[in-house]
Amino acid sequence: VPDAALRCRYVLCEVVSEDPRCRQCIEDRAVGLAVRDAIGRVHGDFGLACCSISFTVKYLNAYTGTVLLRCRKDSYRLLCSALPFVRQLESRNQRYPCFLNTLHVGGTIRTCQKFLIEYNRRQLLMLLQSCTNEEERRCVQKSLLSCSLTEEQCLSGNEDDDDDGTDTD
Amino acid sequence: MAGFSDLNIPQGPDKKSMQGLLETAAHLGYSAVALNHVIDFKEKKQEIIKPVSPSELFPSLPVVQGTSKRIKVLTRLTLVISDPSHCNLLRSTSPNIRLYDIIAVFPKTEKLFHIACTTLDVDLVCINVTEKLPFYFRRPPVNVAIDRGIYFELLYTPAIKDSTMRRYTISNAISLMQICKGKNIVVSSAAERPLELRGPYDVANLGLLFGLSEGEAKAAVSTNCRAAMLHGAFSASQNIWELRKNRKVLLCFTSTETGLWALWMQPKWMLCFREVPVSCE
C-alpha cells in the first residue's frame, strides 16, 4: 500500500476529432506535450510544476482514441480543469484540431480498465445497431463476446512504481 | 439523476453542420440541447419569427451515449437588449414568443439587468463573458431573480478559444458567484462547430474554475438546466402554474442537490411532493 502522499489519480479520456488523420498524432509524447501546454496556459508555472510530479501518459490506443493519464492525487483537479483547453495535437510537424473528453477518474489502473471495458462494450452495442450487413454484424458480435477483464489483459507494470526515477530519502 | 444538457447551440444556416453538432453532443452524453436563435435589437428592426421545428430540421436524431433515448432538441430565443424600449416586445403578448421552449435575455446595462431580474418573464439571463462587465452585480436584483426561478448563463467556448476572453470569463463569473453564492447558474457552450463542444464532466470542471463548488458545478450542467427548461414550459397565471401539455397542476418546484422536486396537485385536491422524473418534459 503506497504512502498516502504518493497516491495517484488515473484520468481516462478519449480524443475526439473530425479528421481521421488525427489518429497518427495520438502518441505519448504528443499527448503529454499538449496536456502540459494546456496546464501551463491555464494554471501558469505553479500549476505546471505541481502537475508535473509523477505525470505520465500511462496508456493510449490510437484506434479508439483512448488515453490514460496519471498524476498525483493532490494535483488532479489542476489537471482535470485544464483538459478542456486542449485544442490540438501536434506530432512530426503535423497538427490536427481535436479535444479531450474526460471519461473517468480512478484511483487505480484497474478501475479505469473496468470502466473502459464497459464503455467499449456500450460503443460496440451501438455499432451493432447500425450494422448494415450480416458480415459486419458477426464481427461486432464476436468482439462483444470477448469483452471481459481477464488476468492476462491487465495492463502490465506495477501501479506503484515511480518511473521518473525520484528517490524518497 | 437528471441528464446533462447544453442550453446554447447557436442556430446556424447549414443543416449538415447542425447535424454534426448534434451527433457530437449525443456522443458526449448530452440528453438535451437547445437551438439558440439570437435577436439583437441594435441592428435593424427585427421581427420575432416562429421557431424552427426540430423534427423537420433533423429527420433522425442521434442516440445519447450511455442511454437508449434519442437526444432531445429544444428551441430557445435570446434577446440582446441595450435599451429599455426593447423590453416592450417581451411584455407584449406576441404569439411567436410563447412558441419557444426557453426564453433568454442578454442585458447590456445595469438598469436592464435589474429589469430582467425583477420583472421580465424570462428563463435565463445571459452574463457577458467576452468583455469587462460594464456594471457591478448587486445583491437585491440577483436574489429576486433566484426567487423567481431565473438562471444565470455563462458561456465557456470564448474561454477556450482565447486567453483574454478566458480572463474576462473567470473574472465576471467569480464576481457573479460572490453575489449569488453559486446558486442558479447554468454553463453552456455557444459552440458553432463540433470541436468547440466539451463533455459534461469537463464542463463541470470548468465550473470549478469559475468559483463553483463541485456540487454546484455539476448542477450547472444538469439539474439547473432542467429547472430552466421546466421554468420555460410553464406559464405563470396568478399563483398557480399549469403544465401546458397535460392537466396536472404544478404549484411550485425547486432545484436541490438531489434533483428537481415538484409539488403537484392531483385530482380530488390531493397534494403530493415528488421528484420530477426524467421523462416528464
Short mmCIF file of C-alpha atoms in Angstrom, two decimals:
data_model
loop_
_atom_site.label_atom_id
_atom_site.label_comp_id
_atom_site.label_asym_id
_atom_site.label_seq_id
_atom_site.Cartn_x
_atom_site.Cartn_y
_atom_site.Cartn_z
CA VAL A 1 0.00 0.00 0.00
CA PRO A 2 1.65 3.23 -1.09
CA ASP A 3 2.16 6.15 1.20
CA ALA A 4 -0.87 8.46 1.21
CA ALA A 5 1.20 11.31 -0.19
CA LEU A 6 2.23 9.23 -3.20
CA ARG A 7 -1.26 8.14 -4.20
CA CYS A 8 -2.11 8.86 -7.80
CA ARG A 9 -5.16 9.53 -9.84
CA TYR A 10 -5.67 7.99 -13.26
CA VAL A 11 -7.67 10.09 -15.72
CA LEU A 12 -9.22 8.26 -18.65
CA CYS A 13 -10.01 10.40 -21.71
CA GLU A 14 -10.88 9.94 -25.33
CA VAL A 15 -9.56 12.07 -28.18
CA VAL A 16 -12.39 13.41 -30.34
CA SER A 17 -11.62 14.93 -33.71
CA GLU A 18 -13.20 15.47 -37.10
CA ASP A 19 -10.21 14.39 -39.15
CA PRO A 20 -9.38 10.65 -39.05
CA ARG A 21 -5.73 11.51 -39.69
CA CYS A 22 -5.57 12.93 -36.17
CA ARG A 23 -5.08 9.34 -35.01
CA GLN A 24 -1.48 9.48 -36.24
CA CYS A 25 -0.81 12.13 -33.61
CA ILE A 26 -2.09 10.01 -30.76
CA GLU A 27 1.23 9.06 -29.23
CA ASP A 28 2.51 9.60 -25.73
CA ARG A 29 4.88 12.45 -26.45
CA ALA A 30 2.34 14.47 -28.44
CA VAL A 31 -0.47 13.96 -25.94
CA GLY A 32 1.80 14.65 -22.96
CA LEU A 33 3.03 17.88 -24.53
CA ALA A 34 -0.49 19.04 -25.41
CA VAL A 35 -1.74 18.41 -21.87
CA ARG A 36 1.26 20.10 -20.25
CA ASP A 37 0.87 23.07 -22.55
CA ALA A 38 -2.80 23.41 -21.60
CA ILE A 39 -1.95 23.25 -17.88
CA GLY A 40 0.71 25.92 -18.36
CA ARG A 41 -1.68 28.20 -20.23
CA VAL A 42 -4.45 27.91 -17.69
CA HIS A 43 -2.66 27.50 -14.35
CA GLY A 44 0.69 29.06 -15.12
CA ASP A 45 4.08 27.97 -13.85
CA PHE A 46 2.71 26.91 -10.46
CA GLY A 47 0.14 24.58 -11.95
CA LEU A 48 2.59 23.11 -14.42
CA ALA A 49 5.12 22.47 -11.67
CA CYS A 50 2.53 20.79 -9.39
CA CYS A 51 1.09 18.58 -12.09
CA SER A 52 4.48 17.50 -13.39
CA ILE A 53 5.15 15.41 -10.31
CA SER A 54 4.53 11.85 -11.40
CA PHE A 55 2.74 12.96 -14.56
CA THR A 56 2.82 10.47 -17.39
CA VAL A 57 0.73 9.09 -20.20
CA LYS A 58 0.23 5.57 -18.91
CA TYR A 59 -1.63 4.01 -21.83
CA LEU A 60 -3.03 5.00 -25.15
CA ASN A 61 -4.83 3.38 -28.02
CA ALA A 62 -4.67 5.21 -31.32
CA TYR A 63 -7.53 3.23 -32.89
CA THR A 64 -10.13 4.09 -30.27
CA GLY A 65 -8.51 7.37 -29.26
CA THR A 66 -8.33 6.34 -25.60
CA VAL A 67 -5.70 7.93 -23.37
CA LEU A 68 -4.92 7.17 -19.72
CA LEU A 69 -3.07 9.90 -17.82
CA ARG A 70 -1.56 9.65 -14.35
CA CYS A 71 -0.89 12.42 -11.87
CA ARG A 72 -0.61 12.93 -8.13
CA LYS A 73 -3.82 12.94 -6.11
CA ASP A 74 -3.08 16.47 -4.85
CA SER A 75 -2.94 17.94 -8.30
CA TYR A 76 -5.57 16.03 -10.23
CA ARG A 77 -8.00 18.93 -10.01
CA LEU A 78 -5.48 21.22 -11.71
CA LEU A 79 -5.07 18.62 -14.43
CA CYS A 80 -8.78 17.96 -14.92
CA SER A 81 -9.70 21.62 -15.07
CA ALA A 82 -7.05 22.22 -17.75
CA LEU A 83 -8.04 19.29 -20.01
CA PRO A 84 -10.93 21.16 -21.73
CA PHE A 85 -8.35 23.65 -23.01
CA VAL A 86 -6.50 21.14 -25.19
CA ARG A 87 -7.34 22.17 -28.74
CA GLN A 88 -4.94 20.30 -30.98
CA LEU A 89 -2.41 17.52 -31.11
CA GLU A 90 0.91 18.08 -32.81
CA SER A 91 3.37 15.43 -33.92
CA ARG A 92 6.09 15.31 -36.60
CA ASN A 93 5.14 18.81 -37.79
CA GLN A 94 1.54 17.80 -38.33
CA ARG A 95 -1.14 19.32 -36.22
CA TYR A 96 -4.81 18.40 -36.10
CA PRO A 97 -7.56 20.13 -34.15
CA CYS A 98 -9.27 17.94 -31.59
CA PHE A 99 -10.42 17.90 -27.98
CA LEU A 100 -10.30 15.56 -25.00
CA ASN A 101 -13.42 14.12 -23.44
CA THR A 102 -12.85 13.00 -19.83
CA LEU A 103 -14.49 9.63 -19.30
CA HIS A 104 -13.46 8.54 -15.82
CA VAL A 105 -11.13 9.41 -12.96
CA GLY A 106 -9.99 6.48 -10.84
CA GLY A 107 -7.55 5.73 -8.08
CA THR A 108 -6.10 2.65 -9.73
CA ILE A 109 -5.48 1.46 -13.25
CA ARG A 110 -7.83 -1.44 -12.65
CA THR A 111 -10.89 0.73 -12.02
CA CYS A 112 -10.18 2.68 -15.20
CA GLN A 113 -9.75 -0.56 -17.10
CA LYS A 114 -13.09 -1.90 -15.87
CA PHE A 115 -14.77 1.34 -16.89
CA LEU A 116 -13.11 1.27 -20.30
CA ILE A 117 -14.28 -2.27 -20.99
CA GLU A 118 -17.87 -1.34 -20.13
CA TYR A 119 -17.60 1.81 -22.25
CA ASN A 120 -16.24 -0.07 -25.24
CA ARG A 121 -18.93 -2.70 -24.85
CA ARG A 122 -21.60 0.04 -24.99
CA GLN A 123 -19.93 1.53 -28.07
CA LEU A 124 -19.92 -1.89 -29.75
CA LEU A 125 -23.60 -2.34 -28.91
CA MET A 126 -24.43 0.96 -30.57
CA LEU A 127 -22.31 -0.05 -33.53
CA LEU A 128 -24.22 -3.32 -33.71
CA GLN A 129 -27.48 -1.42 -34.07
CA SER A 130 -26.15 0.49 -37.03
CA CYS A 131 -24.63 -2.52 -38.84
CA THR A 132 -25.76 -2.71 -42.41
CA ASN A 133 -24.85 -6.24 -43.39
CA GLU A 134 -24.58 -9.69 -41.84
CA GLU A 135 -20.78 -9.84 -42.13
CA GLU A 136 -20.30 -6.68 -40.06
CA ARG A 137 -22.87 -7.91 -37.59
CA ARG A 138 -21.00 -11.14 -37.00
CA CYS A 139 -17.68 -9.32 -36.49
CA VAL A 140 -19.15 -6.93 -33.98
CA GLN A 141 -20.94 -9.70 -32.08
CA LYS A 142 -17.70 -11.64 -31.86
CA SER A 143 -15.92 -8.61 -30.37
CA LEU A 144 -18.74 -8.11 -27.89
CA LEU A 145 -18.47 -11.66 -26.61
CA SER A 146 -14.75 -11.28 -25.99
CA CYS A 147 -15.20 -8.16 -23.83
CA SER A 148 -14.11 -9.15 -20.37
CA LEU A 149 -11.36 -8.47 -17.88
CA THR A 150 -9.04 -11.46 -17.72
CA GLU A 151 -5.79 -11.71 -15.85
CA GLU A 152 -3.67 -11.65 -18.99
CA GLN A 153 -5.28 -8.48 -20.22
CA CYS A 154 -4.34 -6.47 -17.14
CA LEU A 155 -2.02 -3.67 -18.10
CA SER A 156 1.47 -4.73 -17.24
CA GLY A 157 3.51 -2.69 -14.83
CA ASN A 158 3.10 -2.09 -11.17
CA GLU A 159 0.89 0.88 -10.41
CA ASP A 160 3.10 1.85 -7.51
CA ASP A 161 6.38 2.30 -9.24
CA ASP A 162 7.65 5.74 -9.99
CA ASP A 163 9.07 5.63 -13.48
CA ASP A 164 10.50 9.09 -13.23
CA GLY A 165 13.29 7.85 -11.01
CA THR A 166 12.64 10.02 -7.97
CA ASP A 167 14.04 8.55 -4.80
CA THR A 168 12.50 9.01 -1.42
CA ASP A 169 15.10 10.00 1.08
CA MET B 1 -30.35 11.67 -11.79
CA ALA B 2 -31.01 14.44 -14.23
CA GLY B 3 -29.34 14.10 -17.57
CA PHE B 4 -26.86 16.61 -18.94
CA SER B 5 -27.99 19.46 -21.15
CA ASP B 6 -26.40 22.18 -23.20
CA LEU B 7 -28.77 25.09 -23.49
CA ASN B 8 -26.93 27.14 -26.08
CA ILE B 9 -26.22 25.76 -29.52
CA PRO B 10 -26.40 28.69 -31.95
CA GLN B 11 -28.71 28.01 -34.80
CA GLY B 12 -26.67 28.07 -37.98
CA PRO B 13 -27.79 28.16 -41.59
CA ASP B 14 -26.09 24.91 -42.54
CA LYS B 15 -28.22 21.87 -41.75
CA LYS B 16 -25.31 19.47 -42.15
CA SER B 17 -23.13 21.27 -39.63
CA MET B 18 -26.03 21.38 -37.15
CA GLN B 19 -26.43 17.63 -37.58
CA GLY B 20 -22.70 17.21 -36.87
CA LEU B 21 -23.06 19.28 -33.71
CA LEU B 22 -26.00 17.16 -32.55
CA GLU B 23 -24.11 13.94 -33.16
CA THR B 24 -21.10 15.15 -31.20
CA ALA B 25 -23.34 16.34 -28.37
CA ALA B 26 -25.09 12.95 -28.25
CA HIS B 27 -21.73 11.14 -28.30
CA LEU B 28 -20.54 13.25 -25.36
CA GLY B 29 -23.61 12.32 -23.33
CA TYR B 30 -25.91 15.34 -23.53
CA SER B 31 -29.57 14.29 -23.25
CA ALA B 32 -30.96 17.62 -24.37
CA VAL B 33 -29.73 20.64 -26.31
CA ALA B 34 -31.40 23.94 -27.12
CA LEU B 35 -31.06 25.58 -30.53
CA ASN B 36 -30.49 29.24 -29.89
CA HIS B 37 -31.89 31.95 -32.16
CA VAL B 38 -30.38 35.32 -31.21
CA ILE B 39 -32.09 38.63 -31.90
CA ASP B 40 -30.11 41.82 -31.40
CA PHE B 41 -32.29 44.90 -31.39
CA LYS B 42 -29.38 47.23 -32.04
CA GLU B 43 -29.38 46.09 -35.62
CA LYS B 44 -32.19 46.90 -37.98
CA LYS B 45 -35.69 46.29 -36.69
CA GLN B 46 -36.04 42.57 -36.23
CA GLU B 47 -39.18 40.53 -36.12
CA ILE B 48 -39.61 37.53 -33.90
CA ILE B 49 -40.24 34.65 -36.23
CA LYS B 50 -41.67 31.30 -35.35
CA PRO B 51 -39.13 28.78 -34.07
CA VAL B 52 -37.85 26.09 -36.41
CA SER B 53 -39.31 22.68 -35.82
CA PRO B 54 -36.53 20.30 -34.76
CA SER B 55 -38.37 17.29 -36.19
CA GLU B 56 -38.40 18.94 -39.62
CA LEU B 57 -34.80 20.09 -39.44
CA PHE B 58 -33.41 16.78 -38.19
CA PRO B 59 -35.24 13.77 -39.53
CA SER B 60 -33.14 11.35 -37.48
CA LEU B 61 -31.88 12.32 -34.04
CA PRO B 62 -28.79 10.54 -32.71
CA VAL B 63 -28.98 8.32 -29.61
CA VAL B 64 -27.36 9.68 -26.46
CA GLN B 65 -24.19 7.84 -25.34
CA GLY B 66 -24.92 5.72 -22.29
CA THR B 67 -28.69 5.63 -22.74
CA SER B 68 -31.11 4.27 -25.28
CA LYS B 69 -33.00 7.51 -25.80
CA ARG B 70 -32.59 9.96 -28.62
CA ILE B 71 -31.27 13.41 -27.92
CA LYS B 72 -33.95 15.99 -27.22
CA VAL B 73 -33.80 19.25 -29.18
CA LEU B 74 -35.47 22.35 -27.75
CA THR B 75 -35.84 25.82 -29.20
CA ARG B 76 -34.54 28.92 -27.49
CA LEU B 77 -34.80 32.62 -28.18
CA THR B 78 -32.21 35.09 -26.90
CA LEU B 79 -32.95 38.79 -26.96
CA VAL B 80 -30.00 41.15 -26.71
CA ILE B 81 -31.37 44.31 -25.14
CA SER B 82 -29.46 47.55 -24.87
CA ASP B 83 -32.36 49.97 -24.42
CA PRO B 84 -35.48 49.85 -22.22
CA SER B 85 -37.75 50.15 -25.24
CA HIS B 86 -36.59 46.71 -26.38
CA CYS B 87 -38.35 45.14 -23.40
CA ASN B 88 -41.74 46.05 -24.79
CA LEU B 89 -41.51 43.17 -27.20
CA LEU B 90 -41.31 40.75 -24.29
CA ARG B 91 -44.14 42.39 -22.43
CA SER B 92 -46.44 42.36 -25.43
CA THR B 93 -48.19 39.07 -25.85
CA SER B 94 -46.61 38.26 -29.18
CA PRO B 95 -47.81 34.78 -30.08
CA ASN B 96 -44.49 33.74 -31.59
CA ILE B 97 -42.55 34.25 -28.37
CA ARG B 98 -44.56 31.67 -26.49
CA LEU B 99 -43.71 29.02 -29.10
CA TYR B 100 -40.10 28.87 -27.96
CA ASP B 101 -39.23 26.42 -25.21
CA ILE B 102 -36.75 28.71 -23.46
CA ILE B 103 -36.54 32.49 -23.49
CA ALA B 104 -33.30 34.22 -22.58
CA VAL B 105 -32.32 37.84 -22.35
CA PHE B 106 -28.88 39.45 -22.55
CA PRO B 107 -28.95 42.79 -20.76
CA LYS B 108 -26.24 45.26 -21.68
CA THR B 109 -26.66 47.84 -18.94
CA GLU B 110 -27.15 47.78 -15.18
CA LYS B 111 -30.69 49.15 -15.41
CA LEU B 112 -31.68 46.48 -17.93
CA PHE B 113 -30.07 43.79 -15.78
CA HIS B 114 -32.25 44.96 -12.90
CA ILE B 115 -35.36 44.96 -15.07
CA ALA B 116 -34.57 41.49 -16.43
CA CYS B 117 -34.07 40.02 -12.96
CA THR B 118 -37.10 41.57 -11.34
CA THR B 119 -39.87 41.97 -13.90
CA LEU B 120 -39.25 40.33 -17.26
CA ASP B 121 -40.80 36.92 -17.90
CA VAL B 122 -37.68 35.05 -18.99
CA ASP B 123 -35.97 31.80 -18.05
CA LEU B 124 -32.30 32.73 -18.48
CA VAL B 125 -30.28 35.91 -18.03
CA CYS B 126 -27.04 35.81 -20.01
CA ILE B 127 -23.86 37.10 -18.40
CA ASN B 128 -21.28 38.74 -20.60
CA VAL B 129 -18.07 36.74 -20.79
CA THR B 130 -16.29 38.40 -23.70
CA GLU B 131 -15.59 41.82 -22.23
CA LYS B 132 -15.15 43.55 -18.89
CA LEU B 133 -18.51 43.94 -17.17
CA PRO B 134 -19.79 47.49 -17.61
CA PHE B 135 -21.50 47.29 -14.21
CA TYR B 136 -21.17 45.53 -10.88
CA PHE B 137 -23.71 42.97 -9.77
CA ARG B 138 -25.79 43.97 -6.80
CA ARG B 139 -27.41 41.59 -4.37
CA PRO B 140 -31.11 42.70 -4.47
CA PRO B 141 -31.88 42.01 -8.16
CA VAL B 142 -29.87 38.78 -8.11
CA ASN B 143 -31.79 37.49 -5.08
CA VAL B 144 -35.12 38.41 -6.67
CA ALA B 145 -34.11 36.54 -9.81
CA ILE B 146 -33.17 33.45 -7.79
CA ASP B 147 -36.54 33.55 -6.02
CA ARG B 148 -38.35 33.84 -9.34
CA GLY B 149 -36.55 30.77 -10.67
CA ILE B 150 -34.42 32.59 -13.23
CA TYR B 151 -31.00 31.17 -14.05
CA PHE B 152 -27.81 32.98 -15.00
CA GLU B 153 -25.97 31.64 -18.02
CA LEU B 154 -22.21 31.55 -18.51
CA LEU B 155 -20.65 30.54 -21.80
CA TYR B 156 -17.43 28.53 -21.93
CA THR B 157 -16.45 28.49 -25.61
CA PRO B 158 -14.91 32.01 -25.64
CA ALA B 159 -12.69 31.00 -22.69
CA ILE B 160 -11.37 28.01 -24.62
CA LYS B 161 -10.65 29.98 -27.76
CA ASP B 162 -8.73 32.96 -26.44
CA SER B 163 -6.72 33.77 -23.33
CA THR B 164 -8.04 37.33 -22.93
CA MET B 165 -11.62 36.03 -23.06
CA ARG B 166 -10.61 33.40 -20.52
CA ARG B 167 -9.63 36.13 -18.07
CA TYR B 168 -12.85 38.06 -18.61
CA THR B 169 -14.92 34.91 -18.25
CA ILE B 170 -13.27 33.94 -14.98
CA SER B 171 -13.45 37.49 -13.55
CA ASN B 172 -17.07 38.01 -14.48
CA ALA B 173 -18.05 34.54 -13.27
CA ILE B 174 -16.32 34.93 -9.92
CA SER B 175 -17.88 38.33 -9.33
CA LEU B 176 -21.29 36.80 -10.01
CA MET B 177 -20.53 33.89 -7.66
CA GLN B 178 -19.72 36.28 -4.85
CA ILE B 179 -23.20 37.74 -5.11
CA CYS B 180 -25.31 34.70 -5.88
CA LYS B 181 -23.29 32.18 -3.81
CA GLY B 182 -23.21 29.66 -6.64
CA LYS B 183 -26.96 29.23 -6.94
CA ASN B 184 -28.95 29.24 -10.17
CA ILE B 185 -26.00 29.03 -12.56
CA VAL B 186 -26.13 27.34 -15.93
CA VAL B 187 -22.98 26.77 -18.01
CA SER B 188 -23.42 26.28 -21.74
CA SER B 189 -21.33 26.24 -24.85
CA ALA B 190 -22.48 28.53 -27.69
CA ALA B 191 -20.46 26.13 -29.86
CA GLU B 192 -20.61 26.75 -33.59
CA ARG B 193 -18.54 23.73 -34.56
CA PRO B 194 -18.41 20.24 -33.05
CA LEU B 195 -14.79 20.75 -31.92
CA GLU B 196 -15.88 23.59 -29.66
CA LEU B 197 -18.09 21.33 -27.55
CA ARG B 198 -16.85 19.72 -24.35
CA GLY B 199 -18.19 16.76 -22.42
CA PRO B 200 -20.38 17.35 -19.34
CA TYR B 201 -17.69 16.15 -16.93
CA ASP B 202 -15.24 18.65 -18.43
CA VAL B 203 -17.78 21.48 -18.35
CA ALA B 204 -18.39 20.74 -14.66
CA ASN B 205 -14.61 21.02 -14.14
CA LEU B 206 -14.69 24.38 -15.88
CA GLY B 207 -17.33 25.39 -13.35
CA LEU B 208 -14.71 24.80 -10.65
CA LEU B 209 -12.52 27.41 -12.34
CA PHE B 210 -15.44 29.84 -12.25
CA GLY B 211 -15.66 29.57 -8.47
CA LEU B 212 -18.41 26.96 -8.12
CA SER B 213 -18.19 24.08 -5.68
CA GLU B 214 -18.21 20.53 -7.04
CA GLY B 215 -21.92 20.01 -6.41
CA GLU B 216 -22.83 23.41 -7.83
CA ALA B 217 -20.70 22.83 -10.91
CA LYS B 218 -22.37 19.52 -11.62
CA ALA B 219 -25.82 21.07 -11.11
CA ALA B 220 -24.91 23.82 -13.57
CA VAL B 221 -24.82 21.21 -16.34
CA SER B 222 -27.66 19.01 -15.19
CA THR B 223 -30.37 19.88 -12.68
CA ASN B 224 -30.21 23.65 -13.18
CA CYS B 225 -30.59 23.24 -16.94
CA ARG B 226 -33.63 21.04 -16.45
CA ALA B 227 -35.10 23.50 -13.97
CA ALA B 228 -34.67 26.29 -16.54
CA MET B 229 -36.38 24.09 -19.16
CA LEU B 230 -39.28 23.42 -16.80
CA HIS B 231 -39.49 27.12 -15.99
CA GLY B 232 -39.91 27.74 -19.70
CA ALA B 233 -42.55 25.05 -20.05
CA PHE B 234 -44.89 26.56 -17.54
CA SER B 235 -46.88 29.72 -17.99
CA ALA B 236 -47.41 31.62 -14.79
CA SER B 237 -51.02 32.60 -14.37
CA GLN B 238 -51.73 34.14 -10.99
CA ASN B 239 -50.07 31.88 -8.45
CA ILE B 240 -50.73 28.52 -9.98
CA TRP B 241 -48.63 27.19 -12.83
CA GLU B 242 -50.33 24.87 -15.25
CA LEU B 243 -48.39 22.27 -17.09
CA ARG B 244 -49.06 23.04 -20.72
CA LYS B 245 -49.01 19.54 -22.00
CA ASN B 246 -51.21 17.72 -19.52
CA ARG B 247 -53.77 18.52 -16.92
CA LYS B 248 -51.74 18.18 -13.75
CA VAL B 249 -51.42 21.40 -11.83
CA LEU B 250 -47.98 22.24 -10.55
CA LEU B 251 -47.81 24.52 -7.55
CA CYS B 252 -44.10 25.08 -7.30
CA PHE B 253 -40.80 23.38 -7.93
CA THR B 254 -37.36 23.72 -6.53
CA SER B 255 -33.92 22.58 -7.54
CA THR B 256 -31.87 20.93 -4.81
CA GLU B 257 -28.70 18.86 -4.74
CA THR B 258 -30.68 15.66 -5.06
CA GLY B 259 -32.54 16.81 -8.11
CA LEU B 260 -35.72 18.58 -9.07
CA TRP B 261 -38.66 18.35 -6.69
CA ALA B 262 -42.17 19.44 -7.55
CA LEU B 263 -45.34 19.91 -5.57
CA TRP B 264 -48.27 18.63 -7.60
CA MET B 265 -51.97 18.96 -7.11
CA GLN B 266 -53.53 15.66 -8.06
CA PRO B 267 -57.17 15.07 -8.93
CA LYS B 268 -59.53 15.36 -5.96
CA TRP B 269 -57.26 18.02 -4.46
CA MET B 270 -54.58 15.69 -3.13
CA LEU B 271 -51.19 17.27 -2.71
CA CYS B 272 -48.03 15.30 -3.24
CA PHE B 273 -44.37 16.17 -3.28
CA ARG B 274 -42.26 14.04 -5.51
CA GLU B 275 -39.20 14.11 -7.65
CA VAL B 276 -39.68 15.22 -11.24
CA PRO B 277 -38.97 12.14 -13.37
CA VAL B 278 -36.60 12.49 -16.28
CA SER B 279 -39.33 11.58 -18.75
CA CYS B 280 -41.61 14.39 -17.67
CA GLU B 281 -40.89 17.01 -20.30
#
